[in-house]
Amino acid sequence: MVLGMIDKYVVQPVYNFFDEVGRIVLFAMEAITLLFRPPLFWREILTESHHVATTCIIPVVCTVAPIGCILAIQALNILRPLGVEKLMSSMVVIIMVRELSPAMTSIMIAAQAGTSMAAELGTMRVKEEIEAQDVMAVNPIQYLVIPRFIALFIMCPILTVIAFFVGMAGSYVISVYVEGVNKGAFLTGLWTYLEMYDVGGAIFKSCVFGLVVAVISCYKGFYVTGGAAGVGRAANDAVVICITTFLILNYFLTSILWITM
Amino acid sequence: MASKEEFRKYETGEPIVTVRNLSKSFGSLRVLKDLNCDIKAGETTVFLGPSGTGKSVFIKHIVGLLKPDEGELEVMGRNVPTLGERELYELRKHLGLAFQLGALFDSLNVYDNVSFPLSHHTRMRQKEIKSRVAEVLELVGLPGTENKLTTELSTGQQKRVGLARALALNPTIVLFDEPTTGLDPILCTTIDELILKLKTELGKTFIVISHDIEGTWNMADQVGVLYQGTLLRYGRNADVRRDDNIFLKQFFGRTEDGPMIGV
Ligand SMILES: Nc1ncnc2c1ncn2[C@@H]1O[C@H](COP(=O)(O)OP(=O)(O)O)[C@@H](O)[C@H]1O
Ligand SMILES: [Mg+2]
């Protein structure tokens, strides 16, 4: 009885978890091996990249700009009474570059592009389109999955950079025009602590996050079972698993890249 | 190595597909049980049976989408289950499969669907591809539909576009999963006649899956009766037809009172 419960609620889930992780890793490795084997479908890569960029840009801008605004307000709340208002932009820019632009961008990309990829591939699986491609001697991983991998790997850092500028613009507008911070102080403060290393680190992070979204969303969609309901589940799982995974991963990446000894 | 050999031409009546002791299970469900048959080149072989008996599973084995648990399967001299991806893809360029539900690419229009195998596997110019697409669409009775979205088509039209796509590369063997299921009687006859015409004109080998008895008698040279994963009867059209009564009673006569026949 108790053993049965342990089996059902502990052993099985743990087993399933590692089973799934193993499959995802194998899937990623297969895709990466096929990446180096021709043909590479350039048109699909361009279409997918364009699709990711156009569908994600507005959600990214609309979430990062207000984040920039609130960061400015909260930073001023702490720094103004201490009389170090000029450090406000130094603090905001560090948080924005190192953490919030990669994370917020990836969250929106997972929500927008990741779910749409999972649903699209899932529908193709259910409708036997993926099998049809295979029968027509076109490898579906090369034709469908690799272009999506590349699109996310490229667009995630690009959107992250855009998000960074938008976020900083938000915080500039609030601090200069609403809170009355000195323009010059804000702009010079930006360079107090920021280094190229931070920008590189942020781009590295966003490449990793882009890959996480690509691998998990495509995996979930590509191996859908169970018809239309399965497609819905895949899209749902994809977004939750993606965001959880890369936010946890984010902690480790930040530790490696920026921990102060 | 066999796989490096050129694909040779098969004379009419020569076995082009041989199936030996083919078995397949999904979990505890035994779908195919010990199938044996020779399918001859230049003929139309129809596999008949109620739905859910493993007809689609059988056809997916022939094109190598599924691997058997046991048994051998040779298509055009290739031992399909043992082929690597490259050899399998070479073989598949000689096979055209029209799926039961069409399996057209939703995101592409009719032209892009039908030209898909052409643009991937030939060096044809745009103009040549265009005329080939027009040609196969004409064959399946849908001329001038190139710019339609596949979602705008009826199921019957989608199936025919699927057939056009399967025919585009001019394959040696055309496999057709339930061409007439769900179509109105006039279209059924049209498709049956189309298959007859293609066979006589182009000398192609057709492997057709069906549960339409009348259509089968009209177009088949060879008939196989599949029931619950076993090949009950496999022989010439006329011979099987003479047994008509026996198996009609056994399988198809019970349409009204049994759950044996679905869709
Ligand atoms: N990939 C699969 N996984 C599990 N079961 C399957 C799979 N494909 C088919 N089946 C099962 O095999 C049986 C035969 O299916 P199918 O060949 O599609 O029947 P039909 O004769 O109507 O074409 C069905 O019970 C179906 O549920
Ligand atoms: Mg079927």
JSON list of C-alpha atoms in Angstrom, two decimals, chain B residues 72-228:
[
{"chain": "B", "resi": 72, "resn": "GLU", "atom": "CA", "xyz": [11.20, -9.40, -44.02]},
{"chain": "B", "resi": 73, "resn": "LEU", "atom": "CA", "xyz": [10.08, -6.84, -46.48]},
{"chain": "B", "resi": 74, "resn": "GLU", "atom": "CA", "xyz": [11.72, -6.25, -49.81]},
{"chain": "B", "resi": 75, "resn": "VAL", "atom": "CA", "xyz": [10.79, -3.35, -52.07]},
{"chain": "B", "resi": 76, "resn": "MET", "atom": "CA", "xyz": [12.49, -3.02, -55.48]},
{"chain": "B", "resi": 77, "resn": "GLY", "atom": "CA", "xyz": [15.25, -5.31, -54.33]},
{"chain": "B", "resi": 78, "resn": "ARG", "atom": "CA", "xyz": [15.91, -3.41, -51.11]},
{"chain": "B", "resi": 79, "resn": "ASN", "atom": "CA", "xyz": [15.45, -4.95, -47.70]},
{"chain": "B", "resi": 80, "resn": "VAL", "atom": "CA", "xyz": [13.49, -2.02, -46.28]},
{"chain": "B", "resi": 81, "resn": "PRO", "atom": "CA", "xyz": [13.79, -2.53, -42.49]},
{"chain": "B", "resi": 82, "resn": "THR", "atom": "CA", "xyz": [17.59, -2.67, -42.71]},
{"chain": "B", "resi": 83, "resn": "LEU", "atom": "CA", "xyz": [18.11, 0.45, -44.83]},
{"chain": "B", "resi": 84, "resn": "GLY", "atom": "CA", "xyz": [19.92, 3.48, -43.46]},
{"chain": "B", "resi": 85, "resn": "GLU", "atom": "CA", "xyz": [18.41, 6.90, -43.95]},
{"chain": "B", "resi": 86, "resn": "ARG", "atom": "CA", "xyz": [20.28, 7.68, -47.14]},
{"chain": "B", "resi": 87, "resn": "GLU", "atom": "CA", "xyz": [19.34, 4.43, -48.87]},
{"chain": "B", "resi": 88, "resn": "LEU", "atom": "CA", "xyz": [15.78, 4.65, -47.62]},
{"chain": "B", "resi": 89, "resn": "TYR", "atom": "CA", "xyz": [15.47, 8.16, -49.05]},
{"chain": "B", "resi": 90, "resn": "GLU", "atom": "CA", "xyz": [16.85, 6.94, -52.38]},
{"chain": "B", "resi": 91, "resn": "LEU", "atom": "CA", "xyz": [14.20, 4.23, -52.44]},
{"chain": "B", "resi": 92, "resn": "ARG", "atom": "CA", "xyz": [11.44, 6.60, -51.44]},
{"chain": "B", "resi": 93, "resn": "LYS", "atom": "CA", "xyz": [12.07, 8.78, -54.46]},
{"chain": "B", "resi": 94, "resn": "HIS", "atom": "CA", "xyz": [10.64, 5.84, -56.44]},
{"chain": "B", "resi": 95, "resn": "LEU", "atom": "CA", "xyz": [7.59, 5.50, -54.21]},
{"chain": "B", "resi": 96, "resn": "GLY", "atom": "CA", "xyz": [4.63, 7.85, -54.07]},
{"chain": "B", "resi": 97, "resn": "LEU", "atom": "CA", "xyz": [2.34, 7.57, -51.06]},
{"chain": "B", "resi": 98, "resn": "ALA", "atom": "CA", "xyz": [-0.98, 9.35, -50.91]},
{"chain": "B", "resi": 99, "resn": "PHE", "atom": "CA", "xyz": [-2.07, 9.46, -47.27]},
{"chain": "B", "resi": 100, "resn": "GLN", "atom": "CA", "xyz": [-5.50, 8.54, -46.03]},
{"chain": "B", "resi": 101, "resn": "LEU", "atom": "CA", "xyz": [-6.30, 12.11, -45.01]},
{"chain": "B", "resi": 102, "resn": "GLY", "atom": "CA", "xyz": [-4.15, 13.82, -47.61]},
{"chain": "B", "resi": 103, "resn": "ALA", "atom": "CA", "xyz": [-1.46, 15.02, -45.16]},
{"chain": "B", "resi": 104, "resn": "LEU", "atom": "CA", "xyz": [-1.06, 18.20, -47.20]},
{"chain": "B", "resi": 105, "resn": "PHE", "atom": "CA", "xyz": [1.03, 21.03, -45.79]},
{"chain": "B", "resi": 106, "resn": "ASP", "atom": "CA", "xyz": [-1.48, 23.49, -44.38]},
{"chain": "B", "resi": 107, "resn": "SER", "atom": "CA", "xyz": [0.88, 26.41, -44.54]},
{"chain": "B", "resi": 108, "resn": "LEU", "atom": "CA", "xyz": [1.46, 26.00, -48.27]},
{"chain": "B", "resi": 109, "resn": "ASN", "atom": "CA", "xyz": [-0.87, 26.35, -51.22]},
{"chain": "B", "resi": 110, "resn": "VAL", "atom": "CA", "xyz": [-1.69, 23.58, -53.68]},
{"chain": "B", "resi": 111, "resn": "TYR", "atom": "CA", "xyz": [1.16, 24.51, -56.01]},
{"chain": "B", "resi": 112, "resn": "ASP", "atom": "CA", "xyz": [3.78, 24.44, -53.25]},
{"chain": "B", "resi": 113, "resn": "ASN", "atom": "CA", "xyz": [2.44, 21.13, -51.98]},
{"chain": "B", "resi": 114, "resn": "VAL", "atom": "CA", "xyz": [2.57, 19.39, -55.33]},
{"chain": "B", "resi": 115, "resn": "SER", "atom": "CA", "xyz": [5.90, 20.92, -56.29]},
{"chain": "B", "resi": 116, "resn": "PHE", "atom": "CA", "xyz": [7.46, 19.99, -52.92]},
{"chain": "B", "resi": 117, "resn": "PRO", "atom": "CA", "xyz": [9.07, 16.72, -54.09]},
{"chain": "B", "resi": 118, "resn": "LEU", "atom": "CA", "xyz": [10.03, 18.28, -57.41]},
{"chain": "B", "resi": 119, "resn": "SER", "atom": "CA", "xyz": [11.87, 21.23, -55.93]},
{"chain": "B", "resi": 120, "resn": "HIS", "atom": "CA", "xyz": [13.64, 19.01, -53.43]},
{"chain": "B", "resi": 121, "resn": "HIS", "atom": "CA", "xyz": [14.69, 16.15, -55.65]},
{"chain": "B", "resi": 122, "resn": "THR", "atom": "CA", "xyz": [15.04, 17.38, -59.19]},
{"chain": "B", "resi": 123, "resn": "ARG", "atom": "CA", "xyz": [17.01, 20.09, -60.93]},
{"chain": "B", "resi": 124, "resn": "MET", "atom": "CA", "xyz": [13.96, 21.17, -62.87]},
{"chain": "B", "resi": 125, "resn": "ARG", "atom": "CA", "xyz": [13.57, 24.85, -63.65]},
{"chain": "B", "resi": 126, "resn": "GLN", "atom": "CA", "xyz": [10.64, 26.84, -62.31]},
{"chain": "B", "resi": 127, "resn": "LYS", "atom": "CA", "xyz": [8.92, 26.64, -65.68]},
{"chain": "B", "resi": 128, "resn": "GLU", "atom": "CA", "xyz": [9.28, 22.88, -65.93]},
{"chain": "B", "resi": 129, "resn": "ILE", "atom": "CA", "xyz": [8.04, 22.44, -62.37]},
{"chain": "B", "resi": 130, "resn": "LYS", "atom": "CA", "xyz": [5.07, 24.62, -63.19]},
{"chain": "B", "resi": 131, "resn": "SER", "atom": "CA", "xyz": [4.10, 22.55, -66.17]},
{"chain": "B", "resi": 132, "resn": "ARG", "atom": "CA", "xyz": [4.61, 19.27, -64.30]},
{"chain": "B", "resi": 133, "resn": "VAL", "atom": "CA", "xyz": [2.40, 20.50, -61.46]},
{"chain": "B", "resi": 134, "resn": "ALA", "atom": "CA", "xyz": [-0.27, 21.56, -63.96]},
{"chain": "B", "resi": 135, "resn": "GLU", "atom": "CA", "xyz": [0.01, 18.16, -65.60]},
{"chain": "B", "resi": 136, "resn": "VAL", "atom": "CA", "xyz": [-0.53, 16.09, -62.43]},
{"chain": "B", "resi": 137, "resn": "LEU", "atom": "CA", "xyz": [-3.31, 18.38, -61.22]},
{"chain": "B", "resi": 138, "resn": "GLU", "atom": "CA", "xyz": [-5.00, 17.84, -64.57]},
{"chain": "B", "resi": 139, "resn": "LEU", "atom": "CA", "xyz": [-4.56, 14.08, -64.12]},
{"chain": "B", "resi": 140, "resn": "VAL", "atom": "CA", "xyz": [-6.37, 14.08, -60.79]},
{"chain": "B", "resi": 141, "resn": "GLY", "atom": "CA", "xyz": [-9.10, 16.30, -62.14]},
{"chain": "B", "resi": 142, "resn": "LEU", "atom": "CA", "xyz": [-8.19, 19.55, -60.40]},
{"chain": "B", "resi": 143, "resn": "PRO", "atom": "CA", "xyz": [-6.72, 21.75, -63.12]},
{"chain": "B", "resi": 144, "resn": "GLY", "atom": "CA", "xyz": [-6.08, 25.39, -62.28]},
{"chain": "B", "resi": 145, "resn": "THR", "atom": "CA", "xyz": [-6.23, 25.01, -58.50]},
{"chain": "B", "resi": 146, "resn": "GLU", "atom": "CA", "xyz": [-2.55, 25.90, -58.00]},
{"chain": "B", "resi": 147, "resn": "ASN", "atom": "CA", "xyz": [-3.15, 29.04, -55.98]},
{"chain": "B", "resi": 148, "resn": "LYS", "atom": "CA", "xyz": [-5.79, 27.69, -53.65]},
{"chain": "B", "resi": 149, "resn": "LEU", "atom": "CA", "xyz": [-4.96, 27.16, -50.01]},
{"chain": "B", "resi": 150, "resn": "THR", "atom": "CA", "xyz": [-5.25, 23.53, -49.00]},
{"chain": "B", "resi": 151, "resn": "THR", "atom": "CA", "xyz": [-7.61, 24.53, -46.21]},
{"chain": "B", "resi": 152, "resn": "GLU", "atom": "CA", "xyz": [-10.06, 25.86, -48.82]},
{"chain": "B", "resi": 153, "resn": "LEU", "atom": "CA", "xyz": [-10.39, 22.43, -50.41]},
{"chain": "B", "resi": 154, "resn": "SER", "atom": "CA", "xyz": [-12.93, 19.74, -49.58]},
{"chain": "B", "resi": 155, "resn": "THR", "atom": "CA", "xyz": [-11.64, 16.45, -48.17]},
{"chain": "B", "resi": 156, "resn": "GLY", "atom": "CA", "xyz": [-12.04, 14.78, -51.54]},
{"chain": "B", "resi": 157, "resn": "GLN", "atom": "CA", "xyz": [-10.06, 17.51, -53.23]},
{"chain": "B", "resi": 158, "resn": "GLN", "atom": "CA", "xyz": [-7.37, 17.31, -50.55]},
{"chain": "B", "resi": 159, "resn": "LYS", "atom": "CA", "xyz": [-7.03, 13.59, -51.20]},
{"chain": "B", "resi": 160, "resn": "ARG", "atom": "CA", "xyz": [-6.67, 14.20, -54.90]},
{"chain": "B", "resi": 161, "resn": "VAL", "atom": "CA", "xyz": [-4.04, 16.87, -54.33]},
{"chain": "B", "resi": 162, "resn": "GLY", "atom": "CA", "xyz": [-2.31, 14.30, -52.13]},
{"chain": "B", "resi": 163, "resn": "LEU", "atom": "CA", "xyz": [-2.39, 11.88, -55.04]},
{"chain": "B", "resi": 164, "resn": "ALA", "atom": "CA", "xyz": [-1.06, 14.57, -57.39]},
{"chain": "B", "resi": 165, "resn": "ARG", "atom": "CA", "xyz": [1.81, 15.18, -54.99]},
{"chain": "B", "resi": 166, "resn": "ALA", "atom": "CA", "xyz": [2.51, 11.45, -54.82]},
{"chain": "B", "resi": 167, "resn": "LEU", "atom": "CA", "xyz": [2.56, 11.26, -58.63]},
{"chain": "B", "resi": 168, "resn": "ALA", "atom": "CA", "xyz": [4.71, 14.36, -59.15]},
{"chain": "B", "resi": 169, "resn": "LEU", "atom": "CA", "xyz": [8.07, 12.58, -59.20]},
{"chain": "B", "resi": 170, "resn": "ASN", "atom": "CA", "xyz": [6.69, 9.93, -61.55]},
{"chain": "B", "resi": 171, "resn": "PRO", "atom": "CA", "xyz": [7.27, 7.11, -59.06]},
{"chain": "B", "resi": 172, "resn": "THR", "atom": "CA", "xyz": [7.45, 3.43, -59.98]},
{"chain": "B", "resi": 173, "resn": "ILE", "atom": "CA", "xyz": [5.08, 2.37, -57.22]},
{"chain": "B", "resi": 174, "resn": "VAL", "atom": "CA", "xyz": [2.09, 4.46, -56.19]},
{"chain": "B", "resi": 175, "resn": "LEU", "atom": "CA", "xyz": [0.57, 3.66, -52.82]},
{"chain": "B", "resi": 176, "resn": "PHE", "atom": "CA", "xyz": [-2.86, 4.98, -52.08]},
{"chain": "B", "resi": 177, "resn": "ASP", "atom": "CA", "xyz": [-4.42, 4.76, -48.64]},
{"chain": "B", "resi": 178, "resn": "GLU", "atom": "CA", "xyz": [-8.21, 4.68, -48.93]},
{"chain": "B", "resi": 179, "resn": "PRO", "atom": "CA", "xyz": [-8.61, 6.86, -51.99]},
{"chain": "B", "resi": 180, "resn": "THR", "atom": "CA", "xyz": [-12.37, 6.80, -52.02]},
{"chain": "B", "resi": 181, "resn": "THR", "atom": "CA", "xyz": [-13.34, 6.75, -48.36]},
{"chain": "B", "resi": 182, "resn": "GLY", "atom": "CA", "xyz": [-15.56, 9.68, -47.60]},
{"chain": "B", "resi": 183, "resn": "LEU", "atom": "CA", "xyz": [-16.09, 10.70, -51.20]},
{"chain": "B", "resi": 184, "resn": "ASP", "atom": "CA", "xyz": [-19.39, 10.86, -53.00]},
{"chain": "B", "resi": 185, "resn": "PRO", "atom": "CA", "xyz": [-20.17, 7.98, -55.41]},
{"chain": "B", "resi": 186, "resn": "ILE", "atom": "CA", "xyz": [-19.41, 9.98, -58.54]},
{"chain": "B", "resi": 187, "resn": "LEU", "atom": "CA", "xyz": [-15.98, 10.98, -57.25]},
{"chain": "B", "resi": 188, "resn": "CYS", "atom": "CA", "xyz": [-15.33, 7.39, -56.19]},
{"chain": "B", "resi": 189, "resn": "THR", "atom": "CA", "xyz": [-15.86, 6.23, -59.74]},
{"chain": "B", "resi": 190, "resn": "THR", "atom": "CA", "xyz": [-13.69, 9.08, -61.00]},
{"chain": "B", "resi": 191, "resn": "ILE", "atom": "CA", "xyz": [-10.82, 8.05, -58.74]},
{"chain": "B", "resi": 192, "resn": "ASP", "atom": "CA", "xyz": [-11.20, 4.37, -59.58]},
{"chain": "B", "resi": 193, "resn": "GLU", "atom": "CA", "xyz": [-11.13, 5.23, -63.27]},
{"chain": "B", "resi": 194, "resn": "LEU", "atom": "CA", "xyz": [-8.15, 7.47, -62.72]},
{"chain": "B", "resi": 195, "resn": "ILE", "atom": "CA", "xyz": [-6.22, 4.62, -61.15]},
{"chain": "B", "resi": 196, "resn": "LEU", "atom": "CA", "xyz": [-7.18, 2.32, -64.02]},
{"chain": "B", "resi": 197, "resn": "LYS", "atom": "CA", "xyz": [-6.13, 4.93, -66.54]},
{"chain": "B", "resi": 198, "resn": "LEU", "atom": "CA", "xyz": [-2.80, 5.64, -64.86]},
{"chain": "B", "resi": 199, "resn": "LYS", "atom": "CA", "xyz": [-2.06, 1.95, -64.71]},
{"chain": "B", "resi": 200, "resn": "THR", "atom": "CA", "xyz": [-2.75, 1.33, -68.37]},
{"chain": "B", "resi": 201, "resn": "GLU", "atom": "CA", "xyz": [-1.17, 4.55, -69.61]},
{"chain": "B", "resi": 202, "resn": "LEU", "atom": "CA", "xyz": [1.89, 4.77, -67.42]},
{"chain": "B", "resi": 203, "resn": "GLY", "atom": "CA", "xyz": [2.35, 1.11, -66.54]},
{"chain": "B", "resi": 204, "resn": "LYS", "atom": "CA", "xyz": [2.65, 1.95, -62.87]},
{"chain": "B", "resi": 205, "resn": "THR", "atom": "CA", "xyz": [2.36, -0.41, -59.96]},
{"chain": "B", "resi": 206, "resn": "PHE", "atom": "CA", "xyz": [-0.51, 0.56, -57.70]},
{"chain": "B", "resi": 207, "resn": "ILE", "atom": "CA", "xyz": [-0.95, -0.59, -54.14]},
{"chain": "B", "resi": 208, "resn": "VAL", "atom": "CA", "xyz": [-4.34, 0.56, -53.01]},
{"chain": "B", "resi": 209, "resn": "ILE", "atom": "CA", "xyz": [-5.95, 0.25, -49.63]},
{"chain": "B", "resi": 210, "resn": "SER", "atom": "CA", "xyz": [-9.68, 0.24, -49.58]},
{"chain": "B", "resi": 211, "resn": "HIS", "atom": "CA", "xyz": [-12.80, -0.87, -47.91]},
{"chain": "B", "resi": 212, "resn": "ASP", "atom": "CA", "xyz": [-14.91, -0.23, -50.97]},
{"chain": "B", "resi": 213, "resn": "ILE", "atom": "CA", "xyz": [-15.80, -3.61, -52.48]},
{"chain": "B", "resi": 214, "resn": "GLU", "atom": "CA", "xyz": [-17.39, -2.47, -55.72]},
{"chain": "B", "resi": 215, "resn": "GLY", "atom": "CA", "xyz": [-14.46, -0.22, -56.57]},
{"chain": "B", "resi": 216, "resn": "THR", "atom": "CA", "xyz": [-12.08, -3.06, -55.84]},
{"chain": "B", "resi": 217, "resn": "TRP", "atom": "CA", "xyz": [-13.67, -5.40, -58.36]},
{"chain": "B", "resi": 218, "resn": "ASN", "atom": "CA", "xyz": [-13.43, -2.65, -60.95]},
{"chain": "B", "resi": 219, "resn": "MET", "atom": "CA", "xyz": [-9.79, -1.77, -60.65]},
{"chain": "B", "resi": 220, "resn": "ALA", "atom": "CA", "xyz": [-7.90, -4.62, -59.01]},
{"chain": "B", "resi": 221, "resn": "ASP", "atom": "CA", "xyz": [-5.71, -7.23, -60.67]},
{"chain": "B", "resi": 222, "resn": "GLN", "atom": "CA", "xyz": [-4.82, -8.78, -57.36]},
{"chain": "B", "resi": 223, "resn": "VAL", "atom": "CA", "xyz": [-6.88, -8.61, -54.18]},
{"chain": "B", "resi": 224, "resn": "GLY", "atom": "CA", "xyz": [-5.85, -9.15, -50.58]},
{"chain": "B", "resi": 225, "resn": "VAL", "atom": "CA", "xyz": [-8.34, -9.39, -47.78]},
{"chain": "B", "resi": 226, "resn": "LEU", "atom": "CA", "xyz": [-6.99, -8.16, -44.46]},
{"chain": "B", "resi": 227, "resn": "TYR", "atom": "CA", "xyz": [-8.86, -8.85, -41.31]},
{"chain": "B", "resi": 228, "resn": "GLN", "atom": "CA", "xyz": [-7.58, -8.16, -37.81]}
]
